[in-house]
Coordinates of C-alpha atoms and ligand atoms in Angstrom, one line a residue:
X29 CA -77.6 56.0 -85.2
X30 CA -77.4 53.2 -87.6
X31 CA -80.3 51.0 -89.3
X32 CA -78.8 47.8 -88.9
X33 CA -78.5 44.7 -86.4
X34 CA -74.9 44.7 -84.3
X35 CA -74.3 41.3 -85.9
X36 CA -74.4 42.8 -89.6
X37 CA -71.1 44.9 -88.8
X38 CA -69.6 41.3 -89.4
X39 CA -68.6 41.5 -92.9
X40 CA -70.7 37.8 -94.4
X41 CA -68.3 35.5 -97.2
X42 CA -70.3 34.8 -100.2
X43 CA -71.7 31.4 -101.9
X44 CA -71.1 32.1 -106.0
X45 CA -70.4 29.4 -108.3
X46 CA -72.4 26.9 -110.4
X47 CA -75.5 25.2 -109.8
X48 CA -75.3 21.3 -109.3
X49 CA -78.0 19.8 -110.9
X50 CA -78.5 16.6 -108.5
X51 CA -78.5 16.0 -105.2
X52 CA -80.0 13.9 -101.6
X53 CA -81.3 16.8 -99.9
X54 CA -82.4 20.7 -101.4
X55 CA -82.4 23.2 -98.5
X56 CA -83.9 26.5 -99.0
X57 CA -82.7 29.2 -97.1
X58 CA -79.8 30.0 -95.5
X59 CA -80.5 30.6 -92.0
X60 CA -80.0 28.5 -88.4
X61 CA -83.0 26.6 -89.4
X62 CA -81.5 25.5 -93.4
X63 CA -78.0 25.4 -92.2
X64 CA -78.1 23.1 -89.5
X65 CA -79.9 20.8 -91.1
X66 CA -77.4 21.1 -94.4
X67 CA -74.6 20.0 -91.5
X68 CA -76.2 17.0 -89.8
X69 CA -77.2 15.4 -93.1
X70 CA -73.9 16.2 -94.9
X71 CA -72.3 14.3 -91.8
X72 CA -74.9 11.5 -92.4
X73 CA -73.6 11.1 -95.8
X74 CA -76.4 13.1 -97.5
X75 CA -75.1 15.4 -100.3
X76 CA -76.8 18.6 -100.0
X77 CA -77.1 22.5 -101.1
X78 CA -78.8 25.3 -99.5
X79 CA -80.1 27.6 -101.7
X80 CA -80.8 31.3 -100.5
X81 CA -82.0 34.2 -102.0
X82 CA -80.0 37.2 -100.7
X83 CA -76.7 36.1 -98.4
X84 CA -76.1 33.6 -95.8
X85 CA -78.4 34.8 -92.4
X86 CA -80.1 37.8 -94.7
X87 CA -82.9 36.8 -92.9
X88 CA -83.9 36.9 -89.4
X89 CA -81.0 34.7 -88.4
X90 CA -79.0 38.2 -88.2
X91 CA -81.9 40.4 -86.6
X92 CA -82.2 38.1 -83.7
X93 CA -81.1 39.5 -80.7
X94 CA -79.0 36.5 -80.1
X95 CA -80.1 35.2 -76.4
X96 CA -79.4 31.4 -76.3
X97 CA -82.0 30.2 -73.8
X98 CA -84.6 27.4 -73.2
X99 CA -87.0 29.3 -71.6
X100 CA -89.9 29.7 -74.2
X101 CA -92.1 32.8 -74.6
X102 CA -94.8 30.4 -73.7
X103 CA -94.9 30.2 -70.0
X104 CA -93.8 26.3 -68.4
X105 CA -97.4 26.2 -66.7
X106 CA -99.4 27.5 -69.7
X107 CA -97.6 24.5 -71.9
X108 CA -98.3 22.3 -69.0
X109 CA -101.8 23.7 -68.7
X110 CA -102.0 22.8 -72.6
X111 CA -100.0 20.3 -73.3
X112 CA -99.7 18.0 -69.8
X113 CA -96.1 18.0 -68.2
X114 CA -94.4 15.3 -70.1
X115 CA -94.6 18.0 -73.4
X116 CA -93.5 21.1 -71.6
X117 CA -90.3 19.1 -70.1
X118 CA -89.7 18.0 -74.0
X119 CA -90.3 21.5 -75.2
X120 CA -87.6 23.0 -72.9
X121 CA -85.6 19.7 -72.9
X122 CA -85.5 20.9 -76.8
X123 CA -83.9 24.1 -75.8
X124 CA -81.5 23.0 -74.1
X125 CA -80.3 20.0 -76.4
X126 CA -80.0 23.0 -78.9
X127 CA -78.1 25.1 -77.2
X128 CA -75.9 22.1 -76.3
X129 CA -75.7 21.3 -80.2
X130 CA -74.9 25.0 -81.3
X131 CA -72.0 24.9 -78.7
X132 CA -70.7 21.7 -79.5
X133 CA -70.7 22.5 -83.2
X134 CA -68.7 25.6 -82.7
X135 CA -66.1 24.0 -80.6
X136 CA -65.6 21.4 -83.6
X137 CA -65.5 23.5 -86.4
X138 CA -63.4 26.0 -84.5
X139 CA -66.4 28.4 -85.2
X140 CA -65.6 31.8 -83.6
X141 CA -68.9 33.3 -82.3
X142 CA -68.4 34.3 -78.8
X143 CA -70.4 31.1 -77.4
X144 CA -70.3 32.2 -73.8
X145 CA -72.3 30.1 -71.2
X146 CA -74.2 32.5 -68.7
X147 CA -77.1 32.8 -66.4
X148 CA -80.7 33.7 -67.6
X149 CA -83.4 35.9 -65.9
X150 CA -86.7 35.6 -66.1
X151 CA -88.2 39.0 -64.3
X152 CA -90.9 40.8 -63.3
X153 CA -91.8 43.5 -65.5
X154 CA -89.4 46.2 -65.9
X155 CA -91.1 48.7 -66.1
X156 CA -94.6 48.8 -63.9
X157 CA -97.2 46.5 -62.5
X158 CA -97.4 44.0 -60.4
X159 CA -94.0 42.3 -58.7
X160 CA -95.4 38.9 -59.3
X161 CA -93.9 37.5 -56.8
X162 CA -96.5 34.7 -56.5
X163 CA -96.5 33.6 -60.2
X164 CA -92.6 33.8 -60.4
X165 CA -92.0 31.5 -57.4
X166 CA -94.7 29.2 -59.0
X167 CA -92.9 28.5 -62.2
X168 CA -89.2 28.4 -60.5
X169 CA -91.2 25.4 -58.6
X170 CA -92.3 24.0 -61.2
X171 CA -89.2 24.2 -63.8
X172 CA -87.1 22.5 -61.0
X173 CA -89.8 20.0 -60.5
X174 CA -89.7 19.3 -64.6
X175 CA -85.6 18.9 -64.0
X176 CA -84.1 22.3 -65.1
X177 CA -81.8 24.3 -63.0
X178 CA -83.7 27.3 -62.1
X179 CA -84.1 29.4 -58.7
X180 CA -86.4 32.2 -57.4
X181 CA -84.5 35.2 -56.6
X182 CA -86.5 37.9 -54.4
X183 CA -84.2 40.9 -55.6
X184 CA -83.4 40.0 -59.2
X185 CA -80.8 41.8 -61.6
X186 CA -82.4 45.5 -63.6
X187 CA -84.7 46.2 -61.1
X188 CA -84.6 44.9 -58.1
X189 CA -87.5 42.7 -58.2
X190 CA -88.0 39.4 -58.2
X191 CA -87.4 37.0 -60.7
X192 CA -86.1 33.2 -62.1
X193 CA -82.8 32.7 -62.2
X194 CA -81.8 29.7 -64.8
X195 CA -78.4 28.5 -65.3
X196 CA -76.9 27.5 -68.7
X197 CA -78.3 29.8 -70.8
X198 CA -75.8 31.1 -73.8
X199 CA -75.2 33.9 -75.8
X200 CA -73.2 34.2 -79.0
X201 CA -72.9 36.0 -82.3
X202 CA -75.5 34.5 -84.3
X203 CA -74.2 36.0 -88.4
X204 CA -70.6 34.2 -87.2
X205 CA -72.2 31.2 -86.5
X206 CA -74.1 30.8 -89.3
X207 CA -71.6 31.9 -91.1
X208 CA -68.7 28.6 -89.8
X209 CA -71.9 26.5 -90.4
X210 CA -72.4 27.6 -93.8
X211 CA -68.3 27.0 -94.4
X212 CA -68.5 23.7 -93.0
X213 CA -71.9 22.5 -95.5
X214 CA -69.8 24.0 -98.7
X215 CA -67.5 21.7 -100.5
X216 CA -67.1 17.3 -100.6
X217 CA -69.9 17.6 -102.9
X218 CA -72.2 19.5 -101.5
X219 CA -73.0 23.3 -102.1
X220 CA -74.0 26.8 -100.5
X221 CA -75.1 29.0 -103.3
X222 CA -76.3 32.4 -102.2
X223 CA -78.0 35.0 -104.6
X224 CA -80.1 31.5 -105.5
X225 CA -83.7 31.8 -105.3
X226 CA -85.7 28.6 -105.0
X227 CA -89.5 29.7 -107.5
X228 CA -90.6 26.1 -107.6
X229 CA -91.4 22.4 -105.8
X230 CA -92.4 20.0 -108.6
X231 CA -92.8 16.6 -107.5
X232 CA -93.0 13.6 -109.3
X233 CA -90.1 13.4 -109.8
X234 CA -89.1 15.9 -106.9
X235 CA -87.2 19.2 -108.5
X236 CA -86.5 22.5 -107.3
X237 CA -86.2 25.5 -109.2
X238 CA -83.7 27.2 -108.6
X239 CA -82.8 30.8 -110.6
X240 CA -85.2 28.8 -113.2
X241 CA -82.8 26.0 -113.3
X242 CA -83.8 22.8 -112.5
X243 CA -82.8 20.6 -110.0
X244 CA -83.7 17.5 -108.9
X245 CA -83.2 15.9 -105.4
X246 CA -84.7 12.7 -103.1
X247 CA -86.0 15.4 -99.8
X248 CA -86.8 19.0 -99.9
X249 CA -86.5 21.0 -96.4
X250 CA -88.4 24.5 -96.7
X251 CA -86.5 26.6 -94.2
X252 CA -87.6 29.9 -95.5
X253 CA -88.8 31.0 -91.9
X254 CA -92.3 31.7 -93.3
X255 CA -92.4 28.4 -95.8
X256 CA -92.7 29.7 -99.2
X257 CA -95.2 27.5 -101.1
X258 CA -94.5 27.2 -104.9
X259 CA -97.4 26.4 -107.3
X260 CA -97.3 22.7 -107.0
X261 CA -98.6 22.8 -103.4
X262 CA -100.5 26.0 -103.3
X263 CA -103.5 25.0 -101.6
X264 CA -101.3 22.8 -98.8
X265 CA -98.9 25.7 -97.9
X266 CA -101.5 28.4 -98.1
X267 CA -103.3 26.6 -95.4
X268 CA -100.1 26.0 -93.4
X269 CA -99.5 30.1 -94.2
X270 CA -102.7 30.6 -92.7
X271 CA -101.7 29.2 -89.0
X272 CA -98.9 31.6 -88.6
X273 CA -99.2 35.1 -87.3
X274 CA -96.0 37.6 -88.0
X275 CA -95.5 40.3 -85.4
X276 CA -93.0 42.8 -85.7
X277 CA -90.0 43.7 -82.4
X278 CA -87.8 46.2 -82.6
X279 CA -84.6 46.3 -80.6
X280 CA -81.8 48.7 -79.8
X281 CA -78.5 48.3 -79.3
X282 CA -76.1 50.7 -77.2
X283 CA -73.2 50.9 -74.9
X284 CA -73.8 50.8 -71.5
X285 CA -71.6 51.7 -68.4
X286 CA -71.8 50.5 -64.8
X287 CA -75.4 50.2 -63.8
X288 CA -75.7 47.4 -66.3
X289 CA -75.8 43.9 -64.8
X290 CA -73.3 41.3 -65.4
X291 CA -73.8 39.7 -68.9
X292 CA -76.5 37.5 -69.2
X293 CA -80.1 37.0 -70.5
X294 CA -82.8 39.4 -69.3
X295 CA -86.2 39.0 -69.9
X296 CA -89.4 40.2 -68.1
X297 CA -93.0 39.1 -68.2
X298 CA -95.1 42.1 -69.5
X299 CA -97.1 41.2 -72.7
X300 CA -95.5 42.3 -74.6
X301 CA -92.2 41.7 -73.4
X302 CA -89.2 43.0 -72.9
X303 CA -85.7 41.2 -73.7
X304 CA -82.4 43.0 -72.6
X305 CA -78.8 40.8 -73.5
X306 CA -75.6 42.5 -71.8
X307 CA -72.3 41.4 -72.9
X308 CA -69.0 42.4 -73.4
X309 CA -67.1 44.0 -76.1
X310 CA -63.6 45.2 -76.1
X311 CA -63.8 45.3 -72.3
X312 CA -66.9 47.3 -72.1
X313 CA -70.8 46.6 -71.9
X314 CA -73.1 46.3 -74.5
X315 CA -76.8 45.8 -74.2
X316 CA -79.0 44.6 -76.4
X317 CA -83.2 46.0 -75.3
X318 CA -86.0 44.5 -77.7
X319 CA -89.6 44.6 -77.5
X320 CA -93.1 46.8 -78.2
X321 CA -94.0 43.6 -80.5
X322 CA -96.8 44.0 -82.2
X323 CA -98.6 42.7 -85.1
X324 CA -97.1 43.2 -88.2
X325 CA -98.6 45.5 -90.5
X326 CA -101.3 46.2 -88.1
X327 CA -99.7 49.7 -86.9
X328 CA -99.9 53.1 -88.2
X329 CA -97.2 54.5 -86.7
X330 CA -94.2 52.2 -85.9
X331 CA -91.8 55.0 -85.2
X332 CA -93.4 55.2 -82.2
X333 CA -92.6 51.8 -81.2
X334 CA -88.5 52.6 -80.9
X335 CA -89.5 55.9 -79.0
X336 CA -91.2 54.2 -76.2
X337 CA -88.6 51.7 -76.2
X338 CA -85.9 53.7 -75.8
X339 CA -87.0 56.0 -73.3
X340 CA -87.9 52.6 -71.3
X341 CA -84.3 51.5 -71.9
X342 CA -83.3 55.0 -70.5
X343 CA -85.5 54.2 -67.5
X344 CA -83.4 51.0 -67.2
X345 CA -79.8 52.3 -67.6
X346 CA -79.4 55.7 -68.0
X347 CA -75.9 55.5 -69.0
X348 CA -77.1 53.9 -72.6
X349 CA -75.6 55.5 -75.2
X350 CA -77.4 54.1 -78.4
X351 CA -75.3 53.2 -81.6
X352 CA -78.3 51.1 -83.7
X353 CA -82.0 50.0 -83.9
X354 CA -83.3 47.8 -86.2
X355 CA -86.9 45.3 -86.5
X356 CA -87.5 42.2 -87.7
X357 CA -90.5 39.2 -87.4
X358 CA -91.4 36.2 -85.0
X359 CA -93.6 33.9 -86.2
X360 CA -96.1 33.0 -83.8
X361 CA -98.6 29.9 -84.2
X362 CA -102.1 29.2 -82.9
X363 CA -101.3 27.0 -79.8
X364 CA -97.6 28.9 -79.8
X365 CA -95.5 25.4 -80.3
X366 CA -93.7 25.5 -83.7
X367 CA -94.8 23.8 -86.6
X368 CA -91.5 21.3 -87.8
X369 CA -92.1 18.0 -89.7
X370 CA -93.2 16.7 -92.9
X371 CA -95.8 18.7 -94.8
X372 CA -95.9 16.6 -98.1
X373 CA -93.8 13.1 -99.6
X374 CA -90.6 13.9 -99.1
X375 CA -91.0 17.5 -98.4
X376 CA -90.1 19.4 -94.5
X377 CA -90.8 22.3 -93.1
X378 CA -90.3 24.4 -90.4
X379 CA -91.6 27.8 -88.9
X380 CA -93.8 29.2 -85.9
X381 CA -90.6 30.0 -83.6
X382 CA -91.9 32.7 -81.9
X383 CA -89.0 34.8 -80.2
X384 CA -87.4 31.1 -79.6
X385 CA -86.3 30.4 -83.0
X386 CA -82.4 30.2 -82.9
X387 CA -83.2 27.5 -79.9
X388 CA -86.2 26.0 -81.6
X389 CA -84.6 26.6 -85.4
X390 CA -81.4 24.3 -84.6
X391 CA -83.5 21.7 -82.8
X392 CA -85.4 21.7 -86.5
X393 CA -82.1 21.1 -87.7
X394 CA -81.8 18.6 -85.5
X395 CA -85.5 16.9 -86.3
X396 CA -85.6 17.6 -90.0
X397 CA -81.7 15.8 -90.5
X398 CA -83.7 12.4 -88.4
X399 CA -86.6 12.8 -90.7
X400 CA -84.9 12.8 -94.2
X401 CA -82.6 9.8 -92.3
X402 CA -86.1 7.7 -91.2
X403 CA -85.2 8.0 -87.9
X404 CA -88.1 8.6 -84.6
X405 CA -87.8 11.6 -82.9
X406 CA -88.8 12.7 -79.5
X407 CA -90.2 15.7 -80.7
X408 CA -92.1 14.3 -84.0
X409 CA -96.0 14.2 -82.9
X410 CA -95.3 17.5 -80.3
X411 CA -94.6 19.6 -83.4
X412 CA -96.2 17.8 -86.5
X413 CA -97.7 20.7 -88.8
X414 CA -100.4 18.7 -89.6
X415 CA -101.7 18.5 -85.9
X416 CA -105.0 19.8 -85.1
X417 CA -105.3 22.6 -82.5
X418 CA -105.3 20.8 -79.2
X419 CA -107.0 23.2 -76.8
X420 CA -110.2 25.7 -77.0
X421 CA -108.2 28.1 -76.3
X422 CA -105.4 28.0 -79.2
X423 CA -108.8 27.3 -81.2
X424 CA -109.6 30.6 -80.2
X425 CA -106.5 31.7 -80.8
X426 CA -106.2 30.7 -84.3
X427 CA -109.9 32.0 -84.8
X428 CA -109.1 35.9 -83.2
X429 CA -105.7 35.8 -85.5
X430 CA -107.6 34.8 -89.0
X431 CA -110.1 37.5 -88.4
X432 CA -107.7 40.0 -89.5
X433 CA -107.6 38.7 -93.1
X434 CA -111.3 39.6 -94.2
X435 CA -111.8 42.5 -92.0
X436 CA -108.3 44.0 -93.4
X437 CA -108.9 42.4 -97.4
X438 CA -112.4 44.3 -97.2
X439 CA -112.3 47.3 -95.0
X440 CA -108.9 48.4 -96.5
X441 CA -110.7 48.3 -100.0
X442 CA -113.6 50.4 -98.5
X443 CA -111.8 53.4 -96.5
X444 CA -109.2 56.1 -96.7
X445 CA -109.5 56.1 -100.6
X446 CA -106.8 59.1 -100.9
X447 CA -107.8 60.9 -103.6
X448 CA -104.5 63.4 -103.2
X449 CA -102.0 63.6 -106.0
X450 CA -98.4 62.0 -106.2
X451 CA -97.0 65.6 -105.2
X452 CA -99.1 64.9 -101.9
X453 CA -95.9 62.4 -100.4
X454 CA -93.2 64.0 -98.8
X455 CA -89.5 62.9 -99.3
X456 CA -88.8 59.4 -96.9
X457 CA -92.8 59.3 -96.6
X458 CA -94.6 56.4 -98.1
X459 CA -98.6 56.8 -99.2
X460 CA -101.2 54.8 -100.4
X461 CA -103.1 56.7 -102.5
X462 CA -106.3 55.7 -105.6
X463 CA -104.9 56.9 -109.0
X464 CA -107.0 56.5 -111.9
X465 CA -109.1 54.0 -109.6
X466 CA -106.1 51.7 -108.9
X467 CA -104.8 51.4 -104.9
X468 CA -100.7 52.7 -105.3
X469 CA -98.2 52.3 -102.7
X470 CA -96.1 55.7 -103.1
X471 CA -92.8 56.4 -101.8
X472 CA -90.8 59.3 -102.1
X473 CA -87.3 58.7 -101.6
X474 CA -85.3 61.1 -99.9
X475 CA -83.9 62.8 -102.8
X476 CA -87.4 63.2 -104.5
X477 CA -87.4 60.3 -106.5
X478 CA -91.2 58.6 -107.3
X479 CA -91.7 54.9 -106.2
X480 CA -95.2 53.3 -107.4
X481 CA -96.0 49.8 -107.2
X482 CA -99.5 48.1 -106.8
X483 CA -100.2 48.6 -103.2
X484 CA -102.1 44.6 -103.6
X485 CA -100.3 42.3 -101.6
X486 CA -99.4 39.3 -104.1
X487 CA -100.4 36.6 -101.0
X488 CA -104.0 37.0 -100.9
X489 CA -104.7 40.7 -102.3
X490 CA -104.8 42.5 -99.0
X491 CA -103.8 46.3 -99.2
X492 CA -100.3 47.1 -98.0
X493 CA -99.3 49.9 -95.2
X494 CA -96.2 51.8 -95.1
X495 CA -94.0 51.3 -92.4
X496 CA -91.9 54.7 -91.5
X497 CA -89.9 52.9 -89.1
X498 CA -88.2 50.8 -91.1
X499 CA -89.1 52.4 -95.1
X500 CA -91.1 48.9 -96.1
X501 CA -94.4 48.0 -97.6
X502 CA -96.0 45.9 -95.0
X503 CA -99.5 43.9 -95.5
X504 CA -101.7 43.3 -92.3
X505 CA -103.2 40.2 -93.0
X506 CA -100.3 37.7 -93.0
X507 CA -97.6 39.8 -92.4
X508 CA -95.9 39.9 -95.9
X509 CA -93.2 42.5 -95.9
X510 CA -91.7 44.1 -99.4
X511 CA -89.2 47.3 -100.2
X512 CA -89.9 50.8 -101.3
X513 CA -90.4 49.9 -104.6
X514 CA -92.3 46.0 -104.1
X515 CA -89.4 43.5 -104.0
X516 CA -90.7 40.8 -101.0
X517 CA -88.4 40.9 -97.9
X518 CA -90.6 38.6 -95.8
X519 CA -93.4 35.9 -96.9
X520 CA -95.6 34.4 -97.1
X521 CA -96.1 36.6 -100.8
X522 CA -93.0 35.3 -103.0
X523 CA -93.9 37.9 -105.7
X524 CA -92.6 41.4 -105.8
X525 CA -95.4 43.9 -105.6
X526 CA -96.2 45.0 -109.5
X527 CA -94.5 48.0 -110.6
X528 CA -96.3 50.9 -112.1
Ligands
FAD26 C1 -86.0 41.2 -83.2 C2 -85.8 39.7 -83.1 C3 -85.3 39.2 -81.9 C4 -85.2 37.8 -81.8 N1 -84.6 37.3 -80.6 C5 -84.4 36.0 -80.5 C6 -83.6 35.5 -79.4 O1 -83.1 36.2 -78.6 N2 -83.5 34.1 -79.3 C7 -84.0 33.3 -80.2 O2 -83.9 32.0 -80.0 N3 -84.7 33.7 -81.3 C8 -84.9 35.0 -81.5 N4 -85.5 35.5 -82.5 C9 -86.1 34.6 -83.5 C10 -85.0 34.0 -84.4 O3 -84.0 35.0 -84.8 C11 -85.6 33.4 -85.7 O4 -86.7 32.7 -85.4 C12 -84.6 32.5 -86.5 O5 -83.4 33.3 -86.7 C13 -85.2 32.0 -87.7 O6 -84.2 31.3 -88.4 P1 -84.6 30.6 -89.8 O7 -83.3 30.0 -90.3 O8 -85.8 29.7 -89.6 O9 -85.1 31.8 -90.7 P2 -84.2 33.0 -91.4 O10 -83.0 33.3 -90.6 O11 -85.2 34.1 -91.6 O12 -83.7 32.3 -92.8 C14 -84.6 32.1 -93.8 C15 -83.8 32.4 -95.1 O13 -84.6 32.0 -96.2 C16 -84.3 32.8 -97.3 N5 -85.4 32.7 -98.3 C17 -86.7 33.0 -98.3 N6 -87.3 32.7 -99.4 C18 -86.4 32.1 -100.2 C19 -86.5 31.5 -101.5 N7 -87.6 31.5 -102.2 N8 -85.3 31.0 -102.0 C20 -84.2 31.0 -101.3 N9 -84.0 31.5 -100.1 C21 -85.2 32.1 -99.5 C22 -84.3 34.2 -96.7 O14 -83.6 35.2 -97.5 C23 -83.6 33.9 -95.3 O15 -82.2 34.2 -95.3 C24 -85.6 36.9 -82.8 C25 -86.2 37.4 -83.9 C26 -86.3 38.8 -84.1 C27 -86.8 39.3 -85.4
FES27 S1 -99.6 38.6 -96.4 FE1 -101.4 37.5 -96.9 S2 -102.5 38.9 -98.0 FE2 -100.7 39.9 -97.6

């Protein structure tokens, strides 16, 4: 079995070359969210570069698991509910303009990614419960009454139950189309740099940092999924940090033989949920099963996590034969809207996805290109970052999500101080153990060699957790993520863990 994402057997081109030193627009990261901004403004006339750290879509843009589809996580009636009916049409209206965009934009630049129109499902839940028939019929009512082409389906595809059918969804291959975006931004004055990490956002005048070079610019977009924040606006982005809540899905990917259903989107209504994709490759099926979300960092043992889902995938289709697994994070946000918009003069943001972000990370593209521009957008006020929480209940949200930041920053400093020795980890295991009174994330790697790094997550000092699943350093409070020996694969930290 192999510890990757599908989409990374797609070999990625690289960004070398020098550094430009001016330009309009500075775009960090290289993901759906950086690069299609970097498009639209380069065909506005802008001159831009997006700088990323590791490779074009190193980040979540190629651990997705790649279902096109306006249907939020966030149920129609609960935005409704939240947000009055106007919003939640916008919201999904959002979707689909996305999904409209990523199609139109691989057509023109002859990008092949396998855009494929087909239907979506929205089902009851897979695997036990209620068949809420009720609920499901409610919002196929009400998503045709907002305008979108849905329709309750008593025996629905995977199970049998019932379920939403919607039509226009899309799938494609999301590292290929990032990859004919990225193509598309380099070149006519403009750049894609990879191996480029942005440190700094000076302003006055505005310059980015970028390998410690300096670079000056009119408009900074931050499209580091979780926005890094840089010194010169600690306090601003540390509070915007502070909103977002990274949980953790894992999916599977395997081939699949006739009791699969056609392809198409797949999703069902447990909390968490389960997402299954089915397409076609070289004239068989191939499915794509996520879910067992959880917070991240807030799990002991996350192995467990692909058991469960795997025996419920062989529940599903027991002709799965599995080929890979791999995790990555959703950001989720207190009221569950994203957060896209202007978060300081002249600098943009975007983040707080959910499991929507290829959808809601191209409409960014879309809304961060009209802001740099000056031009309204129908989405502006919906998904300012500076809004205040509009409901008790997201109140309550956001209030139940911080608590795990002093609870975790103190208790983890109180308990479990492992007084074992070094010799105490086990090859592949990682430990956090007290040496000469200092907290040390341990790892052994498989042929015996000793990791140690500071097990003090650089964000806001809380004590990092070893994830066996996927051999990281993860920190419960904010959901920082960093390798066996510290380096950061996910914010909000930007610092590596310190080495000892
Ligand atoms: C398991 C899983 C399943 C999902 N399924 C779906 C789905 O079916 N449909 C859907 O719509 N969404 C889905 N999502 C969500 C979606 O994939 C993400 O929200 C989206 O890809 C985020 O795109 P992005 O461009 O904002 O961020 P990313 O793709 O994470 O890009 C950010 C980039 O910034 C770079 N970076 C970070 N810091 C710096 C720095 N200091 N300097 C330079 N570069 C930096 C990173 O290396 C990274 O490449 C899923 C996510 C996961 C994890
Ligand atoms: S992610 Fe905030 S303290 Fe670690």
């Amino acid at each position: 079995m192999l510890d990757q994402s599908l989409w990374r057997a797609h070999d990625v081109p690289r960004f070398g070359g020098a550094l430009p030193n001016r330009l309009d627009v500075v775009i960090v990261g290289g993901g759906i969210t950086g690069l299609t901004a970097a498009l639209l403004l380069k065909q506005s006339g802008k001159t831009v570069a997006v700088f990323e750290r590791e490779h074009i879509g190193a980040g979540e843009s190629g651990n997705t698991s790649a279902h096109l589809t306006y249907v939020t996580d966030l149920k129609l009636s609960e935005i409704v509910a939240h947000f009055g009916r106007d919003a939640a049409r916008r919201v999904w209206q959002g979707g689909a303009l996305a999904i409209d965009l990523i199609e139109t934009n691989a057509s023109n630049r002859s990008i092949a990614c396998g855009f494929q129109r087909v239907p979506g499902f929205l089902c009851a839940p897979f695997v036990e419960g209620d068949d809420q028939h009720k609920d499901l019929q409610e919002q196929a009512d009400l998503a045709t009454e907002l305008g979108f082409a849905a329709r309750f389906v008593e025996r629905g595809p995977v199970t049998g139950r019932p379920a939403v059918a919607f039509a226009d969804q899309a799938l494609f291959h999301p590292l290929d189309y990032v990859t004919g975006l990225a193509l598309a931004v380099d070149g006519g004055g403009s750049f894609v740099r990879d191996k480029a990490e942005v440190g700094e956002v000076l302003q006055d005048p505005l310059v980015v940092t970028v390998n410690g070079e300096n670079i000056a610019c009119d408009d900074v977009i931050i499209a580091t999924h979780v926005p890094i924040m840089g010194s010169s606006s600690l306090i601003d982005a540390t509070l915007l940090q502070t909103k977002l809540y990274p949980y953790s899905s894992y999916v599977l990917g395997a081939r699949v033989g006739d009791d699969a259903p056609p392809p198409g989107l797949y999703f069902d209504t447990s909390n968490p949920y389960y997402y299954l994709r089915i397409h076609e490759e070289r004239g068989s099926r191939y499915a794509i099963f996520g879910g067992e979300d959880h917070k991240t960092g807030n799990e002991e043992d996350t192995e467990s996590h692909f058991t469960r889902l795997e025996a419920t995938l062989r529940t599903l289709l027991p002709s799965s034969q599995l080929e890979r697994r791999w995790s990555g994070q959703v950001v989720e946000t207190a009221d569950r809207l994203p957060f896209i918009g202007q978060t300081a003069n002249h600098q943009y943001a975007a983040t707080g996805y959910a499991g929507n972000g290829l959808t809601f990370g191209t409409l960014a593209g879309m809304m961060l290109h009209d802001a740099v521009m000056g031009v309204q957008n129908p989405w502006r006020e919906l998904f300012d970052p500076n809004r205040k929480a509009t409901s008790l209940s997201a109140i309550a949200h956001f209030v139940t999500e911080n608590v795990d930041y002093p609870y975790h920053y103190i208790a983890d400093r109180l308990r479990n101080r492992d007084q074992a020795g070094a010799e105490s980890v086990a090859p592949g295991e990682g430990k956090v153990l007290t040496i000469g009174g200092q907290r040390v994330a341990c790892h052994r790697t498989s042929d015996g060699k000793l990791m140690k790094v500071s097990a003090v997550c650089t964000h806001m000092g809380c004590l990092v957790r070893w994830n066996g699943a996927e051999s990281t350093w993860d920190c419960p409070c904010h959901g920082s993520r960093f390798t066996p020996d510290g380096l950061v694969l996910g914010g909000p930290a930007e610092t590596a863990l310190e080495k000892l």
